Amino acid sequence: MSRTAVSSDIIIITGNSHTELANLIGERLGTRNIGCAVYYKTNRETSVEIGDSVRGKDVYILQTGTKDVNNNIMELLIMAYACKTSCAKSIVGVVPYLPYSKQCKMRKRGSIVSKLLARMMCKSGLTHLITMDLHQKEIQGFFDCPVDNLRASPFLLQYIQESIPDFRNSVIVARNPGSAKKATSYAERLRLGIAVIHGEQREAETDMNDGRYSPPTLSCLRTIQGVSVGVPVHPAKEKPPINVVGDVGGRIAIMVDDMIDDVQSFVAAAEVLKERGAYKIYVLATHGLLSSDAPRLIEESHIDEVVVTNTIPHEIQKMQCHKIKTVDISILLAEAIRRIHNKESMSYLFKNVTLED
């Protein structure tokens, strides 16, 4: 996309999470990012100072989730609130990777943290959110403001077609049955077959004596034809050993997912695919968190290449592992900002996009 001039009342500010991506977006839009100092005081409190006036302006705050996730969130909230109290016309959060998006379902004695974060972001002053490949599409419903959930799949599909030699001899692999829909969507667009990895090698969870497994009292039981009947007990799940459903022999195996963080499951899947005859193994994901010792594990594994977008900075990981490749998606975010600012339809950015992408 060529650099498109936008109105002078557009303001782009950024925190400390991903200044490189913010600069790429600013260059594509032909606008400068205004000075916004985000720093930490001696007591570790976050402080924000916006250099220029934002009164009556459309403000776009670019901030993504990184390893320093809690500071990233506080920076975003304080920047949004600073713009709100400075009478900005609109405040659009550009958050390529939404933190805590994995915690979007109720777990044992836990909470739905992504809903809490959504409420905080709206209360801080955000009037619109631009994000990319949410872990679950339903997270959009947690927000009280409009959410545009962009997709990175066209960029990853383009990478497969242009950068993987003999990609016609490939098979799209779902790392688990839960990602089968995404794998099917990729396979249909590329006219390829799919395979699904089923089963897991996991240690049994230890029971905790905290009352969650206490049996019902006698008063809750009733007798039917001499047999005591109470609350039915769910049978425990027993996953079979890890196995591949589909033929990958002599093929290039391409695993697709929305994010890659803990790579243990990807490494285990790559070992099984190698045993089944796959001669090259690729992993494609939108968000490359690559936490902990992920670069070392990837380097030592059967995975030939890990392809992620630049929604999250991972320059350090790339220096530790030569197998990690990056796809630039700044053009998509810049076009989304331009269309929203010029009050144009966003439909083109979602052309042929389905819920499975």
Short mmCIF file of C-alpha atoms in Angstrom, two decimals:
data_model
loop_
_atom_site.label_atom_id
_atom_site.label_comp_id
_atom_site.label_asym_id
_atom_site.label_seq_id
_atom_site.Cartn_x
_atom_site.Cartn_y
_atom_site.Cartn_z
CA MET A 1 0.00 0.00 0.00
CA SER A 2 1.33 3.43 -0.86
CA ARG A 3 1.60 6.07 1.80
CA THR A 4 -1.81 7.69 2.14
CA ALA A 5 -2.13 11.21 3.47
CA VAL A 6 -4.66 11.49 6.25
CA SER A 7 -6.30 14.39 7.99
CA SER A 8 -4.16 16.51 10.32
CA ASP A 9 -6.45 15.81 13.25
CA ILE A 10 -5.34 12.16 13.49
CA ILE A 11 -3.03 11.44 16.40
CA ILE A 12 -1.02 8.23 16.89
CA ILE A 13 0.57 7.60 20.26
CA THR A 14 2.31 4.48 21.49
CA GLY A 15 3.53 2.94 24.72
CA ASN A 16 6.68 0.96 25.28
CA SER A 17 5.35 -2.37 24.00
CA HIS A 18 6.04 -2.17 20.23
CA THR A 19 7.48 1.13 18.97
CA GLU A 20 8.80 -0.52 15.78
CA LEU A 21 5.29 -1.50 14.64
CA ALA A 22 3.98 1.97 15.53
CA ASN A 23 6.68 3.55 13.35
CA LEU A 24 5.82 1.24 10.43
CA ILE A 25 2.14 2.19 10.69
CA GLY A 26 3.02 5.90 10.92
CA GLU A 27 5.17 5.66 7.78
CA ARG A 28 2.42 3.92 5.82
CA LEU A 29 -0.14 6.54 6.86
CA GLY A 30 2.25 9.40 6.21
CA THR A 31 1.76 10.82 9.69
CA ARG A 32 4.07 11.18 12.66
CA ASN A 33 3.63 9.63 16.07
CA ILE A 34 3.35 12.43 18.62
CA GLY A 35 5.57 12.53 21.67
CA CYS A 36 4.15 10.49 24.51
CA ALA A 37 6.48 9.80 27.41
CA VAL A 38 5.61 6.60 29.26
CA TYR A 39 7.99 5.93 32.11
CA TYR A 40 8.17 4.35 35.55
CA LYS A 41 8.83 6.23 38.73
CA THR A 42 11.14 5.01 41.45
CA ASN A 43 8.22 3.28 43.18
CA ARG A 44 7.38 1.45 39.89
CA GLU A 45 4.24 3.50 39.24
CA THR A 46 3.47 4.16 35.57
CA SER A 47 3.39 7.79 34.47
CA VAL A 48 2.23 9.17 31.12
CA GLU A 49 2.87 12.62 29.62
CA ILE A 50 1.40 13.51 26.20
CA GLY A 51 3.49 16.14 24.47
CA ASP A 52 0.91 17.66 22.09
CA SER A 53 -2.70 18.76 22.50
CA VAL A 54 -5.30 16.08 21.71
CA ARG A 55 -8.39 18.23 22.29
CA GLY A 56 -10.98 17.47 19.60
CA LYS A 57 -8.62 15.02 17.85
CA ASP A 58 -9.02 11.37 16.84
CA VAL A 59 -6.44 9.49 18.89
CA TYR A 60 -5.12 6.04 18.02
CA ILE A 61 -3.21 4.32 20.82
CA LEU A 62 -1.00 1.45 19.69
CA GLN A 63 -0.16 -1.00 22.44
CA THR A 64 0.21 -4.77 22.30
CA GLY A 65 0.73 -7.55 24.82
CA THR A 66 4.29 -8.74 25.46
CA LYS A 67 6.08 -10.62 28.25
CA ASP A 68 5.71 -7.49 30.38
CA VAL A 69 1.95 -7.87 30.05
CA ASN A 70 0.74 -6.14 33.22
CA ASN A 71 2.81 -3.01 32.56
CA ASN A 72 1.52 -3.03 28.96
CA ILE A 73 -2.06 -3.01 30.24
CA MET A 74 -1.47 -0.21 32.74
CA GLU A 75 0.28 1.90 30.09
CA LEU A 76 -2.71 1.46 27.76
CA LEU A 77 -5.27 2.31 30.44
CA ILE A 78 -3.41 5.40 31.63
CA MET A 79 -2.79 6.66 28.09
CA ALA A 80 -6.47 6.23 27.24
CA TYR A 81 -7.57 7.98 30.43
CA ALA A 82 -5.10 10.82 29.81
CA CYS A 83 -6.64 11.36 26.36
CA LYS A 84 -10.16 11.14 27.77
CA THR A 85 -9.49 13.80 30.39
CA SER A 86 -7.82 15.95 27.71
CA CYS A 87 -11.08 16.01 25.70
CA ALA A 88 -10.02 13.86 22.76
CA LYS A 89 -12.80 13.45 20.19
CA SER A 90 -12.38 9.66 19.93
CA ILE A 91 -9.90 7.18 21.38
CA VAL A 92 -9.24 4.04 19.35
CA GLY A 93 -7.12 1.29 20.87
CA VAL A 94 -4.96 -0.55 18.35
CA VAL A 95 -4.07 -3.72 20.25
CA PRO A 96 -2.80 -6.35 17.78
CA TYR A 97 -2.48 -8.99 20.51
CA LEU A 98 -5.06 -8.64 23.28
CA PRO A 99 -3.52 -9.76 26.60
CA TYR A 100 -5.33 -12.33 28.75
CA SER A 101 -7.35 -13.49 25.73
CA LYS A 102 -6.73 -17.10 26.71
CA GLN A 103 -8.52 -16.54 30.02
CA CYS A 104 -11.91 -16.12 28.37
CA LYS A 105 -13.67 -19.11 29.91
CA MET A 106 -14.62 -19.97 33.46
CA ARG A 107 -12.25 -22.46 35.06
CA LYS A 108 -12.28 -24.13 38.46
CA ARG A 109 -12.62 -21.34 41.01
CA GLY A 110 -11.14 -18.88 38.54
CA SER A 111 -12.55 -15.91 36.66
CA ILE A 112 -13.06 -14.66 33.12
CA VAL A 113 -10.15 -12.22 33.13
CA SER A 114 -10.62 -11.08 29.52
CA LYS A 115 -14.05 -9.66 30.45
CA LEU A 116 -12.51 -7.77 33.38
CA LEU A 117 -9.88 -6.34 31.03
CA ALA A 118 -12.56 -5.37 28.49
CA ARG A 119 -14.52 -3.45 31.14
CA MET A 120 -11.36 -1.67 32.31
CA MET A 121 -10.42 -0.66 28.77
CA CYS A 122 -13.87 0.77 28.04
CA LYS A 123 -14.01 2.59 31.39
CA SER A 124 -10.60 4.15 30.75
CA GLY A 125 -11.97 5.95 27.69
CA LEU A 126 -11.56 3.69 24.65
CA THR A 127 -14.37 4.26 22.16
CA HIS A 128 -13.25 1.66 19.60
CA LEU A 129 -10.86 -1.31 19.49
CA ILE A 130 -8.82 -2.73 16.62
CA THR A 131 -7.30 -6.11 17.36
CA MET A 132 -6.21 -9.20 15.46
CA ASP A 133 -7.07 -12.90 15.68
CA LEU A 134 -8.67 -13.05 19.10
CA HIS A 135 -8.20 -16.42 20.80
CA GLN A 136 -11.99 -16.76 20.84
CA LYS A 137 -14.17 -14.61 18.57
CA GLU A 138 -16.80 -14.30 21.34
CA ILE A 139 -14.44 -12.04 23.34
CA GLN A 140 -15.81 -9.16 21.24
CA GLY A 141 -19.03 -9.44 23.24
CA PHE A 142 -17.19 -8.49 26.47
CA PHE A 143 -16.61 -4.95 25.18
CA ASP A 144 -19.11 -2.09 25.43
CA CYS A 145 -17.51 -0.44 22.39
CA PRO A 146 -17.17 -1.56 18.73
CA VAL A 147 -14.43 -4.15 18.10
CA ASP A 148 -12.81 -4.88 14.73
CA ASN A 149 -11.15 -8.29 14.92
CA LEU A 150 -8.83 -8.33 11.90
CA ARG A 151 -7.41 -11.56 10.45
CA ALA A 152 -3.80 -12.36 9.57
CA SER A 153 -4.69 -15.45 7.53
CA PRO A 154 -4.26 -13.75 4.10
CA PHE A 155 -0.64 -12.89 4.98
CA LEU A 156 0.11 -16.41 6.21
CA LEU A 157 -1.57 -17.97 3.17
CA GLN A 158 0.52 -15.72 0.94
CA TYR A 159 3.67 -16.84 2.80
CA ILE A 160 2.78 -20.50 2.19
CA GLN A 161 2.25 -19.90 -1.52
CA GLU A 162 5.34 -17.77 -2.08
CA SER A 163 7.93 -18.99 0.44
CA ILE A 164 7.34 -22.73 0.92
CA PRO A 165 8.83 -24.66 -2.02
CA ASP A 166 6.52 -27.33 -3.44
CA PHE A 167 3.67 -26.26 -1.16
CA ARG A 168 1.27 -28.26 -3.35
CA ASN A 169 2.76 -31.37 -1.70
CA SER A 170 1.69 -30.09 1.72
CA VAL A 171 -0.92 -31.11 4.24
CA ILE A 172 -2.43 -28.68 6.76
CA VAL A 173 -2.19 -30.12 10.28
CA ALA A 174 -4.42 -29.29 13.24
CA ARG A 175 -2.36 -29.59 16.42
CA ASN A 176 -5.47 -30.71 18.29
CA PRO A 177 -9.13 -31.30 17.38
CA GLY A 178 -9.98 -27.81 18.67
CA SER A 179 -7.99 -26.17 15.84
CA ALA A 180 -9.42 -28.43 13.13
CA LYS A 181 -11.78 -25.70 11.88
CA LYS A 182 -8.92 -23.27 11.36
CA ALA A 183 -6.88 -25.95 9.59
CA THR A 184 -9.86 -26.79 7.36
CA SER A 185 -10.25 -23.13 6.40
CA TYR A 186 -6.57 -22.92 5.35
CA ALA A 187 -6.76 -26.24 3.49
CA GLU A 188 -9.86 -25.21 1.51
CA ARG A 189 -8.24 -21.97 0.40
CA LEU A 190 -5.03 -23.73 -0.66
CA ARG A 191 -6.84 -26.80 -2.09
CA LEU A 192 -4.87 -29.11 0.22
CA GLY A 193 -5.71 -32.01 2.52
CA ILE A 194 -5.75 -31.90 6.31
CA ALA A 195 -4.57 -34.08 9.17
CA VAL A 196 -5.51 -33.89 12.84
CA ILE A 197 -3.34 -34.78 15.82
CA HIS A 198 -5.39 -36.47 18.51
CA GLY A 199 -4.48 -37.56 22.02
CA GLU A 200 -2.05 -36.23 24.57
CA GLN A 201 0.74 -37.37 26.82
CA ARG A 202 -0.03 -35.66 30.08
CA GLU A 203 0.54 -36.48 33.71
CA ALA A 204 -2.60 -37.02 35.75
CA GLU A 205 -3.72 -34.08 37.87
CA THR A 206 -3.29 -34.51 41.60
CA ASP A 207 -6.46 -34.36 43.62
CA MET A 208 -6.63 -31.58 46.18
CA ASN A 209 -8.40 -32.10 49.48
CA ASP A 210 -10.29 -28.82 49.30
CA GLY A 211 -13.86 -30.07 49.20
CA ARG A 212 -14.42 -30.03 45.46
CA TYR A 213 -14.67 -33.84 45.36
CA SER A 214 -16.69 -34.28 48.56
CA PRO A 215 -19.67 -36.65 48.03
CA PRO A 216 -23.26 -35.45 48.52
CA THR A 217 -24.92 -35.79 51.93
CA LEU A 218 -27.49 -38.49 52.61
CA SER A 219 -30.28 -35.92 52.44
CA CYS A 220 -29.46 -35.36 48.75
CA LEU A 221 -29.88 -39.04 47.97
CA ARG A 222 -33.16 -40.72 47.18
CA THR A 223 -34.01 -44.36 46.68
CA ILE A 224 -35.60 -45.75 43.55
CA GLN A 225 -36.43 -49.47 43.57
CA GLY A 226 -33.95 -50.07 46.38
CA VAL A 227 -31.04 -48.25 44.63
CA SER A 228 -29.65 -44.97 45.98
CA VAL A 229 -29.68 -42.28 43.32
CA GLY A 230 -27.96 -38.90 43.73
CA VAL A 231 -26.01 -36.41 41.64
CA PRO A 232 -24.55 -38.33 38.68
CA VAL A 233 -20.77 -38.45 38.51
CA HIS A 234 -19.10 -37.45 35.26
CA PRO A 235 -16.76 -40.16 34.02
CA ALA A 236 -13.17 -38.98 33.81
CA LYS A 237 -11.72 -38.22 30.38
CA GLU A 238 -8.97 -40.51 29.21
CA LYS A 239 -7.18 -39.24 26.14
CA PRO A 240 -5.48 -41.85 23.99
CA PRO A 241 -1.76 -41.67 23.19
CA ILE A 242 -0.87 -38.97 20.69
CA ASN A 243 -1.75 -40.04 17.14
CA VAL A 244 -2.16 -38.55 13.65
CA VAL A 245 -5.48 -38.89 11.84
CA GLY A 246 -4.61 -38.46 8.17
CA ASP A 247 -1.72 -39.22 5.82
CA VAL A 248 1.42 -37.08 6.15
CA GLY A 249 3.93 -39.55 4.70
CA GLY A 250 6.24 -37.89 2.18
CA ARG A 251 4.45 -34.57 2.65
CA ILE A 252 5.23 -31.11 4.01
CA ALA A 253 3.32 -30.72 7.29
CA ILE A 254 2.07 -27.19 8.03
CA MET A 255 0.63 -26.65 11.52
CA VAL A 256 -1.57 -23.56 11.91
CA ASP A 257 -2.73 -21.87 15.11
CA ASP A 258 -3.64 -18.42 16.43
CA MET A 259 -0.67 -18.15 18.81
CA ILE A 260 2.49 -19.98 19.76
CA ASP A 261 3.66 -19.49 23.32
CA ASP A 262 4.57 -22.69 25.16
CA VAL A 263 6.08 -24.76 22.34
CA GLN A 264 6.15 -28.11 24.12
CA SER A 265 2.97 -29.31 22.39
CA PHE A 266 4.25 -28.15 18.98
CA VAL A 267 7.56 -29.96 19.53
CA ALA A 268 5.75 -33.16 20.58
CA ALA A 269 3.48 -32.90 17.53
CA ALA A 270 6.49 -32.40 15.26
CA GLU A 271 8.09 -35.60 16.61
CA VAL A 272 4.95 -37.59 15.79
CA LEU A 273 4.69 -36.04 12.33
CA LYS A 274 8.33 -36.91 11.67
CA GLU A 275 7.70 -40.50 12.75
CA ARG A 276 4.73 -40.63 10.34
CA GLY A 277 6.97 -39.65 7.42
CA ALA A 278 6.61 -35.85 7.07
CA TYR A 279 9.86 -34.60 5.56
CA LYS A 280 9.40 -30.91 6.43
CA ILE A 281 7.46 -29.32 9.26
CA TYR A 282 6.29 -25.70 9.43
CA VAL A 283 4.41 -23.89 12.20
CA LEU A 284 2.36 -20.79 11.29
CA ALA A 285 0.74 -18.58 13.90
CA THR A 286 -0.45 -14.99 14.18
CA HIS A 287 0.97 -14.18 17.61
CA GLY A 288 4.48 -15.30 18.49
CA LEU A 289 4.81 -14.94 22.25
CA LEU A 290 7.60 -17.57 22.35
CA SER A 291 7.99 -17.36 26.12
CA SER A 292 10.61 -18.91 28.35
CA ASP A 293 13.04 -21.25 26.54
CA ALA A 294 10.86 -21.56 23.41
CA PRO A 295 13.66 -20.50 20.99
CA ARG A 296 15.98 -23.23 22.31
CA LEU A 297 13.28 -25.91 22.12
CA ILE A 298 12.42 -24.89 18.55
CA GLU A 299 16.08 -24.93 17.56
CA GLU A 300 16.52 -28.46 18.91
CA SER A 301 13.23 -29.82 17.51
CA HIS A 302 12.19 -31.35 14.19
CA ILE A 303 10.41 -28.10 13.28
CA ASP A 304 12.01 -26.58 10.19
CA GLU A 305 10.46 -23.12 10.40
CA VAL A 306 8.20 -21.08 12.70
CA VAL A 307 6.38 -18.23 10.92
CA VAL A 308 4.70 -15.53 13.01
CA THR A 309 3.53 -11.97 12.38
CA ASN A 310 4.93 -8.86 14.04
CA THR A 311 1.91 -8.28 16.29
CA ILE A 312 4.35 -8.96 19.15
CA PRO A 313 8.05 -7.98 19.12
CA HIS A 314 10.33 -11.03 19.04
CA GLU A 315 13.71 -9.76 17.87
CA ILE A 316 15.52 -11.35 20.83
CA GLN A 317 13.95 -14.73 20.11
CA LYS A 318 15.01 -14.50 16.47
CA MET A 319 18.61 -13.94 17.52
CA GLN A 320 18.41 -17.11 19.63
CA CYS A 321 16.76 -19.24 16.92
CA HIS A 322 17.32 -18.91 13.17
CA LYS A 323 14.15 -20.91 12.41
CA ILE A 324 11.81 -18.04 13.40
CA LYS A 325 10.55 -15.93 10.47
CA THR A 326 8.41 -12.78 10.59
CA VAL A 327 5.55 -11.58 8.38
CA ASP A 328 4.79 -7.85 8.46
CA ILE A 329 1.09 -7.02 9.01
CA SER A 330 1.49 -3.25 9.54
CA ILE A 331 -0.19 -2.58 6.18
CA LEU A 332 -3.43 -4.16 7.46
CA LEU A 333 -3.48 -2.14 10.68
CA ALA A 334 -2.65 1.06 8.78
CA GLU A 335 -5.49 0.46 6.32
CA ALA A 336 -7.91 -0.23 9.19
CA ILE A 337 -6.93 3.06 10.85
CA ARG A 338 -7.28 4.95 7.56
CA ARG A 339 -10.74 3.53 6.86
CA ILE A 340 -12.02 4.21 10.38
CA HIS A 341 -10.65 7.73 10.33
CA ASN A 342 -12.18 8.50 6.91
CA LYS A 343 -15.46 6.83 7.94
CA GLU A 344 -15.15 4.23 5.18
CA SER A 345 -16.53 0.72 5.24
CA MET A 346 -14.35 -2.01 6.79
CA SER A 347 -15.97 -4.73 4.69
CA TYR A 348 -13.06 -5.01 2.26
CA LEU A 349 -10.72 -6.07 5.06
CA PHE A 350 -13.11 -8.92 5.91
CA LYS A 351 -13.73 -10.06 2.34
CA ASN A 352 -14.08 -13.88 2.23
CA VAL A 353 -13.28 -14.06 5.96
CA THR A 354 -15.13 -16.69 7.99
CA LEU A 355 -15.37 -17.36 11.70
CA GLU A 356 -12.93 -20.26 11.27
CA ASP A 357 -10.07 -18.01 10.02
#
